[in-house]
Structure formats: structure tokens, C-alpha cells
Coordinates of C-alpha atoms in Angstrom, one line a residue:
Chain A
M11 CA 2.7 -51.0 19.1
R12 CA 3.6 -49.2 15.9
A13 CA 0.6 -48.5 13.7
R14 CA 0.3 -51.4 11.2
L15 CA -1.2 -50.0 8.0
D16 CA -2.0 -51.6 4.8
T17 CA -1.2 -48.8 2.4
R18 CA -2.4 -50.4 -0.7
R19 CA -5.6 -49.1 -2.4
G20 CA -8.4 -51.6 -2.7
P21 CA -10.9 -53.3 -0.6
T22 CA -8.8 -53.7 2.5
R23 CA -10.1 -51.6 5.4
R24 CA -7.9 -48.8 6.5
T25 CA -7.2 -48.7 10.2
F26 CA -5.5 -46.2 12.4
I27 CA -4.5 -46.0 16.0
I28 CA -6.5 -43.8 18.3
G29 CA -4.9 -43.5 21.7
G30 CA -3.9 -47.2 21.7
A31 CA -7.3 -48.5 20.7
V32 CA -7.8 -49.6 17.1
A33 CA -10.8 -48.2 15.3
G34 CA -11.8 -48.7 11.7
V35 CA -12.6 -45.8 9.4
G36 CA -16.2 -47.2 9.4
A37 CA -16.3 -47.2 13.2
V38 CA -15.4 -43.5 13.4
A39 CA -18.0 -42.6 10.9
A40 CA -20.5 -44.7 12.8
I41 CA -19.7 -42.8 16.0
G42 CA -20.5 -39.6 14.2
V43 CA -23.8 -40.9 12.9
D44 CA -24.8 -42.3 16.2
A45 CA -23.9 -39.0 17.9
A46 CA -26.0 -37.1 15.5
A47 CA -29.0 -39.4 15.9
S48 CA -29.0 -39.4 19.7
A49 CA -31.1 -36.7 21.5
Q50 CA -28.1 -35.8 23.7
A51 CA -25.7 -35.7 20.8
A52 CA -22.5 -33.9 21.7
P53 CA -20.0 -33.1 19.0
A54 CA -17.2 -34.0 21.4
S55 CA -18.1 -37.7 21.1
T56 CA -16.6 -37.8 17.6
P57 CA -12.9 -38.4 18.2
L58 CA -10.8 -35.5 17.0
N59 CA -7.7 -36.2 14.9
G60 CA -6.0 -33.5 17.0
D61 CA -6.1 -35.9 20.0
V62 CA -4.5 -38.8 18.2
T63 CA -1.0 -39.7 19.4
V64 CA 1.8 -41.9 18.0
P65 CA 3.8 -43.7 20.7
F66 CA 7.3 -42.2 21.0
Y67 CA 9.1 -45.0 22.9
G68 CA 9.8 -48.3 21.2
T69 CA 12.3 -50.4 19.3
H70 CA 12.2 -48.1 16.3
Q71 CA 11.8 -44.3 16.3
A72 CA 8.3 -43.1 15.2
G73 CA 7.9 -41.2 12.0
I74 CA 9.3 -43.9 9.7
D75 CA 6.6 -46.5 9.4
T76 CA 4.0 -44.0 10.6
D77 CA 1.5 -43.1 8.0
A78 CA 2.8 -39.8 6.6
Q79 CA 1.3 -36.8 8.3
A80 CA 0.1 -33.8 6.4
H81 CA 2.8 -31.4 7.5
A82 CA 6.6 -31.8 8.0
S83 CA 9.5 -29.7 8.9
L84 CA 12.9 -31.2 8.3
I85 CA 15.5 -29.2 10.2
A86 CA 19.3 -29.9 10.1
L87 CA 21.5 -28.4 12.8
D88 CA 25.2 -28.0 13.2
L89 CA 26.8 -28.6 16.5
R90 CA 28.7 -25.7 18.0
P91 CA 32.5 -26.1 18.0
D92 CA 32.7 -26.4 21.8
V93 CA 30.2 -29.2 22.1
D94 CA 31.9 -32.5 23.1
R95 CA 30.5 -36.0 23.5
D96 CA 29.0 -35.1 26.9
G97 CA 27.4 -32.0 25.4
I98 CA 25.8 -34.2 22.7
R99 CA 24.5 -36.5 25.4
R100 CA 23.0 -33.6 27.3
L101 CA 21.4 -32.2 24.1
L102 CA 19.8 -35.5 23.2
R103 CA 18.5 -36.2 26.7
T104 CA 16.8 -32.8 26.6
L105 CA 15.4 -33.2 23.1
T106 CA 14.2 -36.8 23.8
D107 CA 12.3 -35.6 26.8
D108 CA 10.7 -32.7 24.8
A109 CA 9.8 -35.0 22.0
A110 CA 8.3 -37.7 24.3
R111 CA 6.1 -35.1 26.0
L112 CA 5.0 -33.2 22.9
T113 CA 4.1 -36.4 21.1
R114 CA 1.9 -37.4 24.0
G115 CA 0.0 -34.1 23.8
E116 CA 1.7 -32.6 26.8
A117 CA 3.7 -29.5 27.2
A118 CA 7.5 -29.9 27.4
L119 CA 9.2 -28.8 30.6
A120 CA 9.7 -25.0 30.6
D121 CA 7.2 -24.7 27.7
T122 CA 6.0 -21.1 27.6
E123 CA 3.1 -22.0 25.2
P124 CA 1.7 -25.1 26.8
E125 CA -1.6 -24.4 25.1
L126 CA 0.0 -25.2 21.7
A127 CA 1.0 -28.7 22.9
T128 CA -2.5 -30.0 23.6
A129 CA -3.4 -31.2 20.1
P130 CA -0.7 -33.6 19.1
A131 CA -2.4 -34.6 15.8
R132 CA -0.2 -37.6 15.2
L133 CA 3.0 -35.7 16.0
T134 CA 6.3 -37.6 15.5
V135 CA 9.8 -36.3 16.1
T136 CA 12.5 -38.4 14.4
F137 CA 16.2 -37.8 15.1
G138 CA 19.0 -38.4 12.5
F139 CA 22.8 -38.2 13.0
G140 CA 25.2 -36.8 10.4
P141 CA 28.8 -38.0 10.2
G142 CA 30.0 -35.1 12.2
L143 CA 27.9 -36.0 15.2
V144 CA 28.8 -39.6 15.1
A145 CA 32.5 -38.8 14.9
R146 CA 32.3 -36.3 17.8
A147 CA 30.5 -39.0 19.9
G148 CA 33.6 -41.2 19.2
A149 CA 31.4 -44.0 17.7
L150 CA 31.8 -46.2 14.7
S151 CA 30.0 -44.8 11.7
P152 CA 27.9 -46.9 9.4
S153 CA 29.9 -47.5 6.2
W154 CA 27.5 -45.5 4.1
L155 CA 27.2 -42.4 6.4
R156 CA 28.7 -39.7 4.2
P157 CA 27.5 -37.4 1.4
L158 CA 26.2 -39.2 -1.6
P159 CA 28.5 -39.5 -4.6
A160 CA 28.1 -36.6 -7.1
F161 CA 25.6 -37.1 -9.8
S162 CA 25.7 -35.3 -13.1
I163 CA 22.1 -34.1 -12.7
D164 CA 22.9 -32.5 -9.3
R165 CA 23.0 -28.7 -8.9
L166 CA 23.4 -28.9 -5.2
R167 CA 23.3 -25.8 -3.0
P168 CA 25.2 -26.1 0.3
E169 CA 22.3 -24.4 2.1
Y170 CA 20.2 -27.5 1.6
G171 CA 22.8 -30.1 2.3
D172 CA 24.4 -32.1 5.1
G173 CA 24.2 -31.4 8.8
D174 CA 25.2 -32.9 12.1
L175 CA 21.7 -33.5 13.6
L176 CA 18.4 -33.9 11.8
L177 CA 15.0 -33.3 13.3
Q178 CA 12.1 -34.6 11.2
I179 CA 9.0 -33.1 12.8
A180 CA 5.7 -34.1 11.3
A181 CA 2.0 -33.9 12.3
D182 CA -1.4 -33.5 10.7
D183 CA -1.5 -30.0 12.1
P184 CA 0.9 -27.2 11.2
V185 CA 0.6 -25.3 14.5
T186 CA 1.6 -28.5 16.2
V187 CA 4.6 -28.8 14.0
A188 CA 5.6 -25.1 14.5
H189 CA 5.3 -25.4 18.3
A190 CA 7.4 -28.6 18.4
A191 CA 10.0 -27.1 16.2
R192 CA 10.2 -24.0 18.3
M193 CA 10.5 -26.0 21.5
L194 CA 13.2 -28.3 20.2
L195 CA 15.2 -25.5 18.6
K196 CA 15.1 -23.4 21.8
D197 CA 16.5 -26.3 23.8
A198 CA 19.1 -27.1 21.1
R199 CA 20.3 -23.5 20.9
A200 CA 23.1 -23.8 23.5
F201 CA 24.4 -26.8 21.6
A202 CA 23.6 -26.5 17.9
A203 CA 22.4 -23.9 15.4
P204 CA 19.9 -24.5 12.6
R205 CA 21.7 -25.2 9.3
W206 CA 18.7 -25.6 7.0
V207 CA 14.9 -26.0 7.2
Q208 CA 12.9 -27.8 4.6
Q209 CA 9.1 -27.7 5.1
G210 CA 6.7 -29.7 3.1
F211 CA 3.1 -30.8 2.9
R212 CA 0.8 -33.6 1.7
R213 CA -3.0 -33.9 1.7
A214 CA -4.6 -32.5 4.8
H215 CA -6.0 -35.1 7.2
G216 CA -9.5 -36.1 6.2
T217 CA -9.0 -35.2 2.5
E218 CA -8.2 -38.8 1.4
R219 CA -8.4 -42.2 3.0
P220 CA -5.3 -42.9 5.2
G221 CA -2.6 -44.8 3.3
T222 CA -3.6 -43.3 -0.1
T223 CA -0.4 -42.9 -2.2
M224 CA 0.5 -39.2 -2.4
R225 CA 0.6 -37.1 -5.5
N226 CA 3.5 -34.8 -6.1
L227 CA 3.1 -31.3 -7.7
F228 CA 3.7 -32.8 -11.2
G229 CA 0.3 -34.5 -10.5
Q230 CA 2.0 -37.9 -10.4
V231 CA 1.0 -40.6 -8.0
D232 CA 4.3 -40.9 -6.2
G233 CA 5.3 -44.0 -4.0
T234 CA 3.3 -46.9 -5.4
A235 CA 6.1 -49.4 -5.3
N236 CA 6.8 -48.6 -1.6
P237 CA 7.1 -51.6 0.7
V238 CA 4.2 -51.7 3.1
P239 CA 4.8 -50.9 6.8
G240 CA 4.2 -53.9 9.0
T241 CA 5.3 -56.4 6.4
T242 CA 8.5 -58.5 6.4
A243 CA 9.4 -56.8 3.1
F244 CA 9.3 -53.4 4.8
D245 CA 11.4 -54.6 7.7
E246 CA 14.1 -56.0 5.5
V247 CA 14.3 -52.9 3.4
V248 CA 14.3 -50.4 6.2
W249 CA 15.7 -51.6 9.5
A250 CA 19.4 -51.8 10.1
R251 CA 20.5 -54.8 12.1
E252 CA 24.0 -54.3 13.3
G253 CA 25.7 -52.6 16.3
W254 CA 24.3 -49.5 17.7
M255 CA 22.3 -49.0 14.6
A256 CA 20.2 -52.1 15.1
G257 CA 16.5 -51.0 14.9
G258 CA 17.6 -47.7 13.2
T259 CA 17.8 -46.9 9.5
G260 CA 19.5 -44.8 6.9
M261 CA 17.9 -41.6 5.7
V262 CA 18.4 -39.7 2.5
V263 CA 17.0 -36.2 2.1
R264 CA 17.2 -34.6 -1.3
R265 CA 15.5 -31.4 -2.4
I266 CA 14.2 -31.9 -5.9
A267 CA 13.3 -28.7 -7.7
M268 CA 10.5 -29.2 -10.3
N269 CA 10.3 -27.1 -13.5
L270 CA 6.5 -26.8 -13.6
D271 CA 6.6 -24.3 -16.5
T272 CA 8.3 -26.7 -18.9
W273 CA 6.3 -29.6 -17.5
D274 CA 3.2 -27.6 -18.6
R275 CA 4.3 -27.8 -22.2
L276 CA 4.4 -31.6 -22.1
D277 CA 1.1 -33.1 -23.2
R278 CA -0.5 -36.0 -21.3
P279 CA 0.8 -38.9 -23.4
G280 CA 4.3 -37.4 -23.2
R281 CA 4.1 -37.2 -19.4
D282 CA 2.9 -40.7 -19.1
Q283 CA 5.8 -41.9 -21.3
A284 CA 8.3 -40.0 -19.2
V285 CA 7.1 -41.5 -16.0
G286 CA 6.0 -45.0 -17.2
R287 CA 2.7 -44.6 -15.4
F288 CA -0.6 -43.0 -16.3
Q289 CA -0.9 -39.7 -14.5
A290 CA -4.6 -40.3 -14.1
T291 CA -4.4 -43.5 -12.1
G292 CA -0.8 -44.2 -11.3
A293 CA -1.2 -47.5 -13.1
P294 CA 1.9 -48.6 -15.1
L295 CA 1.4 -48.2 -18.9
T296 CA 0.9 -51.9 -19.2
G297 CA -1.9 -52.0 -16.5
T298 CA -5.1 -50.5 -15.3
D299 CA -4.8 -50.4 -11.5
E300 CA -2.2 -48.4 -9.6
F301 CA -0.8 -51.6 -8.0
D302 CA -0.6 -53.7 -11.2
E303 CA 2.8 -55.1 -11.6
P304 CA 4.5 -53.4 -14.6
D305 CA 5.3 -55.7 -17.5
F306 CA 8.6 -54.4 -18.8
D307 CA 8.7 -57.0 -21.6
A308 CA 5.4 -55.9 -23.2
K309 CA 5.8 -54.4 -26.7
D310 CA 3.5 -52.1 -28.6
A311 CA 2.3 -52.7 -32.2
I312 CA 5.5 -51.2 -33.6
G313 CA 7.7 -53.4 -31.3
F314 CA 8.8 -50.7 -28.8
P315 CA 8.4 -51.4 -25.1
V316 CA 5.1 -50.1 -23.8
I317 CA 7.0 -48.9 -20.7
P318 CA 9.8 -46.9 -22.4
E319 CA 13.4 -47.8 -21.5
F320 CA 14.0 -44.1 -20.6
S321 CA 11.0 -43.8 -18.3
H322 CA 11.4 -43.1 -14.6
L323 CA 9.6 -46.3 -13.7
R324 CA 11.9 -48.5 -15.9
R325 CA 15.1 -46.8 -14.7
S326 CA 14.2 -46.9 -11.0
R327 CA 13.2 -50.5 -11.0
S328 CA 16.1 -52.9 -10.3
D329 CA 16.6 -56.5 -11.1
D330 CA 18.5 -56.8 -7.8
P331 CA 15.9 -57.3 -5.1
A332 CA 18.2 -55.7 -2.5
E333 CA 17.9 -52.3 -4.4
R334 CA 14.8 -51.1 -2.7
I335 CA 14.0 -48.1 -0.6
F336 CA 11.0 -46.8 1.3
R337 CA 10.0 -43.3 0.2
R338 CA 8.3 -40.8 2.5
G339 CA 8.6 -37.4 0.8
Y340 CA 6.8 -34.1 1.0
N341 CA 5.8 -31.5 -1.5
Y342 CA 7.2 -28.0 -1.2
D343 CA 5.9 -24.8 -2.7
Q344 CA 7.8 -21.6 -1.7
T345 CA 7.9 -18.0 -2.7
P346 CA 8.7 -17.8 -6.4
P347 CA 11.8 -15.9 -7.5
A348 CA 11.3 -12.6 -9.3
G349 CA 9.7 -13.1 -12.7
E350 CA 8.4 -16.6 -12.0
V351 CA 5.2 -17.9 -10.6
S352 CA 6.4 -21.1 -8.8
D353 CA 9.2 -22.4 -6.7
A354 CA 8.0 -26.0 -6.1
G355 CA 9.2 -29.5 -5.9
L356 CA 9.7 -32.5 -3.7
V357 CA 11.5 -32.9 -0.4
F358 CA 12.5 -36.5 -1.3
V359 CA 13.0 -38.6 1.8
S360 CA 13.8 -42.3 1.7
F361 CA 14.6 -44.8 4.4
Q362 CA 16.8 -47.8 3.8
A363 CA 19.0 -49.9 6.0
D364 CA 22.1 -49.4 3.8
V365 CA 22.3 -46.3 1.6
D366 CA 25.2 -47.5 -0.5
R367 CA 23.7 -50.9 -1.2
Q368 CA 20.0 -49.9 -1.7
F369 CA 19.7 -46.2 -2.7
V370 CA 22.9 -45.3 -4.6
P371 CA 22.6 -47.8 -7.4
I372 CA 19.0 -46.6 -8.1
Q373 CA 20.1 -43.0 -8.2
Q374 CA 23.0 -43.9 -10.4
R375 CA 20.7 -45.5 -13.0
L376 CA 18.4 -42.4 -12.8
D377 CA 21.4 -40.2 -13.3
Q378 CA 22.5 -42.1 -16.4
L379 CA 19.1 -42.0 -18.0
D380 CA 15.7 -40.9 -16.9
L381 CA 13.6 -38.7 -19.1
L382 CA 12.0 -37.2 -16.0
N383 CA 15.4 -35.5 -15.4
Q384 CA 14.4 -33.0 -18.0
W385 CA 12.0 -31.5 -15.5
T386 CA 13.7 -32.1 -12.2
T387 CA 16.9 -30.8 -10.6
P388 CA 18.3 -32.1 -7.3
I389 CA 19.3 -28.9 -5.4
G390 CA 20.0 -30.4 -2.0
S391 CA 21.3 -33.6 -0.6
A392 CA 21.9 -35.0 2.9
V393 CA 22.5 -38.4 4.5
F394 CA 21.7 -39.3 8.1
A395 CA 22.0 -42.3 10.4
V396 CA 18.7 -42.6 12.2
P397 CA 19.4 -44.4 15.5
P398 CA 17.0 -46.9 17.0
G399 CA 14.2 -46.0 19.4
C400 CA 14.5 -45.9 23.2
A401 CA 12.5 -46.9 26.2
E402 CA 11.0 -44.6 28.8
G403 CA 13.9 -43.3 30.9
G404 CA 16.3 -43.6 28.0
F405 CA 17.2 -41.2 25.2
I406 CA 17.8 -41.3 21.5
G407 CA 21.4 -42.0 20.7
E408 CA 22.1 -43.6 24.1
G409 CA 23.7 -46.5 22.2
I410 CA 26.7 -44.3 21.4
L411 CA 26.5 -41.6 24.1
S412 CA 25.9 -43.5 27.4
Chain B
M23 CA -3.5 -29.5 72.6
N24 CA -2.7 -27.9 69.3
T25 CA -4.3 -28.8 66.0
R26 CA -1.3 -30.6 64.7
S27 CA -1.0 -33.2 67.4
L28 CA -4.7 -33.7 67.3
R29 CA -4.4 -34.5 63.6
F30 CA -1.5 -36.9 64.2
G31 CA -3.5 -38.5 67.0
A32 CA -6.5 -38.9 64.8
L33 CA -4.3 -40.5 62.1
A34 CA -2.7 -42.8 64.6
L35 CA -6.2 -43.9 65.8
V36 CA -7.3 -44.6 62.2
A37 CA -4.1 -46.5 61.6
C38 CA -4.7 -48.6 64.8
L39 CA -8.2 -49.5 63.7
T40 CA -7.0 -50.7 60.3
L41 CA -3.8 -52.5 61.1
A42 CA -4.4 -56.1 61.9
G43 CA -1.6 -56.6 64.4
C44 CA -2.2 -53.5 66.4
A45 CA -2.3 -54.1 70.1
G46 CA -4.0 -50.7 70.7
T47 CA -1.9 -49.9 73.7
T48 CA 0.7 -47.6 72.1
A49 CA -0.1 -45.2 69.2
P50 CA 2.1 -45.8 66.1
A51 CA 4.4 -42.9 65.2
P52 CA 2.6 -40.2 63.1
A53 CA 3.2 -40.5 59.4
A54 CA 6.0 -38.2 58.3
E55 CA 4.9 -35.3 56.1
S56 CA 7.3 -36.5 53.4
A57 CA 5.2 -39.6 53.0
S58 CA 2.3 -37.6 51.6
F59 CA 4.4 -35.6 49.2
S60 CA 5.0 -36.2 45.5
S61 CA 6.2 -33.9 42.7
T62 CA 5.8 -33.8 39.0
D63 CA 7.5 -32.0 36.1
V64 CA 10.1 -30.4 38.4
W65 CA 12.9 -28.6 36.4
V66 CA 15.6 -26.1 37.1
K67 CA 16.8 -23.2 35.0
A68 CA 20.3 -23.6 33.5
S69 CA 22.9 -21.2 35.0
D70 CA 26.7 -20.9 35.1
G71 CA 26.6 -18.9 38.3
G72 CA 24.7 -16.4 40.2
M73 CA 21.0 -17.1 40.8
S74 CA 18.7 -19.7 39.4
A75 CA 15.3 -21.3 40.2
G76 CA 13.4 -24.5 40.3
F77 CA 9.8 -25.0 39.2
G78 CA 7.3 -27.8 39.1
E79 CA 4.1 -29.2 40.7
L80 CA 4.2 -30.2 44.4
T81 CA 1.4 -32.5 45.4
N82 CA 0.0 -33.5 48.8
T83 CA -1.9 -36.8 48.9
G84 CA -2.5 -36.7 52.6
D85 CA -5.3 -35.5 54.8
A86 CA -3.2 -32.8 56.5
D87 CA -1.6 -29.7 55.0
L88 CA 2.1 -30.1 54.3
T89 CA 4.6 -27.3 54.9
V90 CA 7.9 -27.1 53.2
V91 CA 10.1 -25.0 55.5
S92 CA 13.4 -25.2 53.7
A93 CA 15.3 -26.6 50.7
T94 CA 18.9 -27.4 49.8
S95 CA 20.8 -28.5 46.7
P96 CA 24.4 -29.5 46.1
A97 CA 24.5 -27.0 43.3
T98 CA 24.1 -23.9 45.6
S99 CA 25.3 -22.7 48.9
S100 CA 21.9 -21.4 49.8
M101 CA 18.3 -22.0 48.7
Q102 CA 15.2 -20.0 49.6
L103 CA 11.5 -20.5 49.1
H104 CA 10.2 -17.6 47.0
E105 CA 7.0 -15.9 46.1
T106 CA 6.5 -13.2 43.4
V107 CA 4.6 -10.2 44.5
A108 CA 4.1 -6.6 43.5
N109 CA 6.2 -4.2 45.6
E110 CA 5.2 -0.6 46.6
D111 CA 6.1 0.7 43.2
G112 CA 3.9 -1.9 41.5
Q113 CA 7.0 -3.8 40.2
M114 CA 6.9 -7.6 40.4
V115 CA 9.7 -8.8 42.7
M116 CA 10.5 -12.1 44.3
R117 CA 11.1 -12.6 48.0
E118 CA 11.2 -15.2 50.7
V119 CA 7.7 -16.5 51.5
E120 CA 6.9 -16.3 55.2
G121 CA 5.9 -19.6 56.7
G122 CA 7.3 -21.7 53.9
F123 CA 5.3 -23.4 51.1
V124 CA 2.0 -24.8 52.3
I125 CA 0.7 -27.6 50.1
P126 CA -3.0 -28.1 51.0
A127 CA -4.3 -31.5 51.9
H128 CA -5.3 -33.5 48.7
G129 CA -4.1 -30.5 46.7
S130 CA -1.0 -29.2 45.0
L131 CA 1.2 -26.1 44.8
T132 CA 2.5 -24.9 41.5
L133 CA 5.9 -23.4 41.2
A134 CA 6.2 -21.5 38.0
P135 CA 8.1 -18.6 36.5
G136 CA 6.5 -15.4 37.7
G137 CA 5.1 -17.1 40.7
N138 CA 6.3 -19.3 43.5
H139 CA 9.7 -21.0 43.0
L140 CA 12.7 -22.6 44.7
M141 CA 15.5 -20.1 44.6
F142 CA 19.1 -21.1 44.1
M143 CA 20.7 -18.0 45.7
D144 CA 24.3 -18.7 44.6
V145 CA 25.0 -21.4 42.0
T146 CA 28.3 -22.9 43.0
S147 CA 28.6 -25.7 40.4
P148 CA 27.3 -24.9 36.9
L149 CA 23.7 -26.0 36.2
R150 CA 24.0 -27.3 32.6
A151 CA 21.1 -28.0 30.4
G152 CA 20.6 -31.8 30.0
D153 CA 22.1 -32.7 33.3
D154 CA 20.0 -33.4 36.4
T155 CA 20.4 -31.7 39.8
T156 CA 19.0 -32.7 43.2
I157 CA 16.8 -30.7 45.5
T158 CA 16.1 -31.8 49.1
L159 CA 13.0 -30.4 50.7
T160 CA 12.6 -30.3 54.5
F161 CA 9.1 -30.3 55.9
S162 CA 7.9 -28.8 59.2
D163 CA 8.3 -32.1 61.0
A164 CA 11.9 -32.3 59.8
S165 CA 11.2 -35.1 57.4
T166 CA 12.9 -34.7 54.0
V167 CA 12.5 -35.8 50.4
D168 CA 14.9 -35.7 47.5
I169 CA 13.8 -34.6 44.1
T170 CA 15.9 -35.2 40.9
A171 CA 15.2 -32.4 38.4
P172 CA 16.4 -32.0 34.9
I173 CA 18.0 -28.7 34.0
K174 CA 16.7 -26.6 31.0
E175 CA 17.6 -23.4 29.2
F176 CA 15.0 -20.8 29.9
A177 CA 14.9 -17.2 28.8
G178 CA 12.4 -15.9 31.5
A179 CA 12.4 -16.1 35.3
N180 CA 14.4 -12.9 35.7
E181 CA 12.4 -11.1 38.4
S182 CA 14.2 -8.6 40.6
Y183 CA 15.0 -10.0 44.0
D184 CA 13.6 -7.9 46.9
G185 CA 15.7 -9.2 49.8
G186 CA 17.3 -7.0 52.5
D187 CA 21.0 -7.9 52.8
M188 CA 21.3 -9.3 49.3
G189 CA 20.8 -5.7 48.0
D190 CA 19.5 -5.0 44.5
M191 CA 20.1 -8.2 42.6
D192 CA 18.3 -7.2 39.4
M193 CA 19.3 -9.8 36.9
G194 CA 17.9 -8.3 33.8
D195 CA 14.6 -7.4 32.2
M196 CA 11.5 -7.8 34.4
D197 CA 9.7 -10.9 33.2
M198 CA 6.1 -11.6 34.2
G199 CA 6.4 -15.3 33.3
Q200 CA 3.0 -17.0 33.3

């Protein structure tokens, strides 16, 4: 069963899956207290997050509705020229077996560092197919599976774009992520070479309550309007329904560089105006709680909209209810170039059943007008078809490769 | 009377006492060794030709030791049961293990790079990563079992082969495996 999480702030209890049994946050704390109180208290009686697993097999791949883990590596690979349809099948059989074992907290077959596999820490491995892989498999591509249209704000670098095969490897522990990436890339080596790697991070496990909306490195609460995993709204936004993609989804990965130096010069009211939300709470400028519905008709004393027309919130919100996405991005912060102190931004990741219908119109509106564009630059862009999950004995992509 | 038939006789007697319809006049056939055998996580190193090896965990759920005396696979003209030992120069080499692989009763035998393994002496049809291959094990009582094993790329498992008429089949860097 996929984890069902209510990701809204507020009085609802957070729950998370521990090895198949559901335990509330309060229950975990209680176990700790009881253990401390008992004469034979053993620290091992408190469940370790390192032991927590997310089921690999299922209708959907894991790592989409899974509560975002603290660390992620997104790796795009290009198939070698001599790899045919049968080669892709063999590659995905191998990688599926590796992923199923590692996400269970077991070493992969032929794993030379099995000791690094014993703390899965909610590891998920999610596979995405680029147009090149789908074509080589001889399958029908989803209509939207191609690079996004060019946007005027883009300054795309080829080294952060496209790819035949995507691996989204995420866990609460960075050693777990590194080991899984190494194992998968070793097994992929005969078939495909890494094209790009984008690593990112969120809050460490235990820092915040699970399901808390992340903050990006601008300090903004980022993802408030997300549909909630486990709800009908989420299912309608995310899951594709037709053909071999039924149970899969579309994935957009865009590297958004942030100019933190110029952002520094923008005072707090200016920042709030640019976003349309208060940096302090994530609440819309017309509200007080993060999850208050924004009132786009509200006017200030002078008669201007309280939530400016040019704000990111206003521009990203559509009147068309179909234009919705599920965001699951990660912060990045790399070695700064000479003379600078930061190279930071967001690995923007969104999941939506139809990229053309749901994502592109939003991005077009942001491209036309969004004050936040002053401080952000898209420098990478890639689109992938994420196939449905599989059952034990099967493999990811079997719908087009069997 | 040797130990083996005594063990089989004892098993037969136990079987007689527990089976409802047993007349008790003729002992049932002794259980084949293969019936007590199971394997987990068996895999074979990818190879286009030359030598390769199979690894995994061989388990014995029975009360008597099992002995694997030989193995075959459609992917090779010849298979051997190998151990890895230090030769007179202190170098780790692989060679046929005398007496076959003994899997202790209610125990297991690990085949791993740098240790015991199933040796594909001459790969005749390419072992490609992502495919499966079949290994047939024969036990000392001539019973057999088939194992389907996935094939994986692996950088290690390159020990020198210390076998008489095969000559010096050094495949590359000495690798201690695990």
C-alpha cells in the first residue's frame, strides 16, 4: 500500500509507514519515552528511520506520492548506440532487480558493498523514459514526450537537459543514495552512460514534521498548492490512464538557478509582493495561514490587487482546473564559480499526467510575466515518461519491452 | 553397513512411522538429496567467451549433508566446482575442489567471488547481463536440480586458475573478492 499522507499543516496527525505497520508520530515518541523509563531500556527499541522501507512493487512506481526524502540524485543516461530493444529489456530487468532489493534494505546481486545497503532510509528508485528510449523500444510515445517549447526566460545548458533514461534515487540518508546510484550505474554501464547528474536536498529527517511544505533557498515556502497524495485530486492530476502509460505519469525536470545576491537586495515587502505569499508563513498576501485560499479579487486601499498581477502566485494559478501539477523539487547548492559565493537553486521536478495540457500553459504564463523571473533562470530542462509500476517477477517498462 | 545407507534407513523408518497408509513391510525409497536443496541469490558473471563463474547461497534443509558432485549449463561445454586457495607462492588461485561441494545438514554453503564458485570453463554462448542462464547441479545420489540465475556485469572474480592441463589461464589482475 502506498503511504497515504495528509501533507497539509494543521491539527491532522502525520502518519508514516514503518515496515508495513502504520505508526503515528505520537506513537513513535511514546515508544522512546517508554524505553527510557523501563529498567531494561534498550536504545534499539526506538525504530530507526534507517530501517524504514517504501514498497517497490505496485501499480505506481514509488518516489512520486512518497513523502519527499531528504536527499535525491536525479541521473539521466544516454543509451549506447548498439543497444537495441532487447538490450533495453535486459538493462531494465537488471535495474529493476537492483532497485527492488536495495529499497528493501538488501544488497543487490553482485553488490561489492552489501554493508551500505542495510539502511534503506525510505529509499525509492523511480525510472523515467526519454523519447529516445521509447522510440528504440518501438513503442508509441505519449503525445507530450519531447523537449518543452522554448521559453524566453530559458538559458538552457545542454549538460542539464534531456536524456534517454532517468533514475530518480532518493532517501533520507545520503550514503544510501550514493550506494544505490553506484550500483545502478555499474549495472547500466554496458548499456548506457551517464549524461547528467543533479543532486539535491531538503530538510533532514527529524528536522520537521513529515509532510511540512519545503522551503527553497530564497526562503520561500514552496509547494503549498500541491494536491495531496492519496486524494482523488492527486490521482487526477498525476496518473496517466491510457495504454502502456496507465498508472505512470509525466515528469518535468528543470534546473532553476537562483540569483541569491540580487535577491538579497530585495527587502521583505518586495519579496512578498514578487511571490504573492508572505515569506514568513507561506500564507497568501490576503490570508494568515499557509493553506488559506488566495483571494485574487481583494484590493488594497488604493485599489490595487493585494496579490499583485505580476506575482508568481497569481501567474501560476490557472482558471482552468486541468492546469495543475504536483511539485516535488529539491534544493541544490554547488561549488560557486570564481568570484562568487553561491551557485544555488532548485531542481524543479513536477509530475502530471499530460505535460502539454497541465504544465506547459502554466510555464507559458510565467514566461510572459512573473516578477520572480528577475531572480531565477532556468538552465536545464528535460521531460520523461514515467512508466507504471510492476509486480514481483516483472520489471519496469515491461509494457513496451516484453 | 556404511553411514549413508544407515541414514537413509533411519529416514525411511521415520517416514514409515508418520505416513498413515504405510504398511511397514517395504521401506519407501530414500528421499533424493535434491529434495533438501534450495538456493538463493544465485547469479552468474557476464562474459562473451572464455571463463566465467556462478555465485550464490546453497542451502540444505535436510538432516543429512548434501554433496554436489558436478554441474552443467547450456552456456558452457564444461563446468567445475571451484575453491579459492593460496598456492605455494602465497598467491590466491582457484582449483577444483576435491569431493565436490558439501552443504552441511540444516546449513548452507556460500559461493562468492574470492571463495567457492561454480566455474564456467568455456563459455560457448555469450552470457549477457540481464538475461538468465540455467545451472544444473548433480548430487552424489545422482539426483539433480535446475537453477535459473540472472547474469550480471562484475569487475572482480578474476583469480588465476591453477589447473593442470588447462595451463596458465590468468585472466587479469588478481582479485581477492570478498
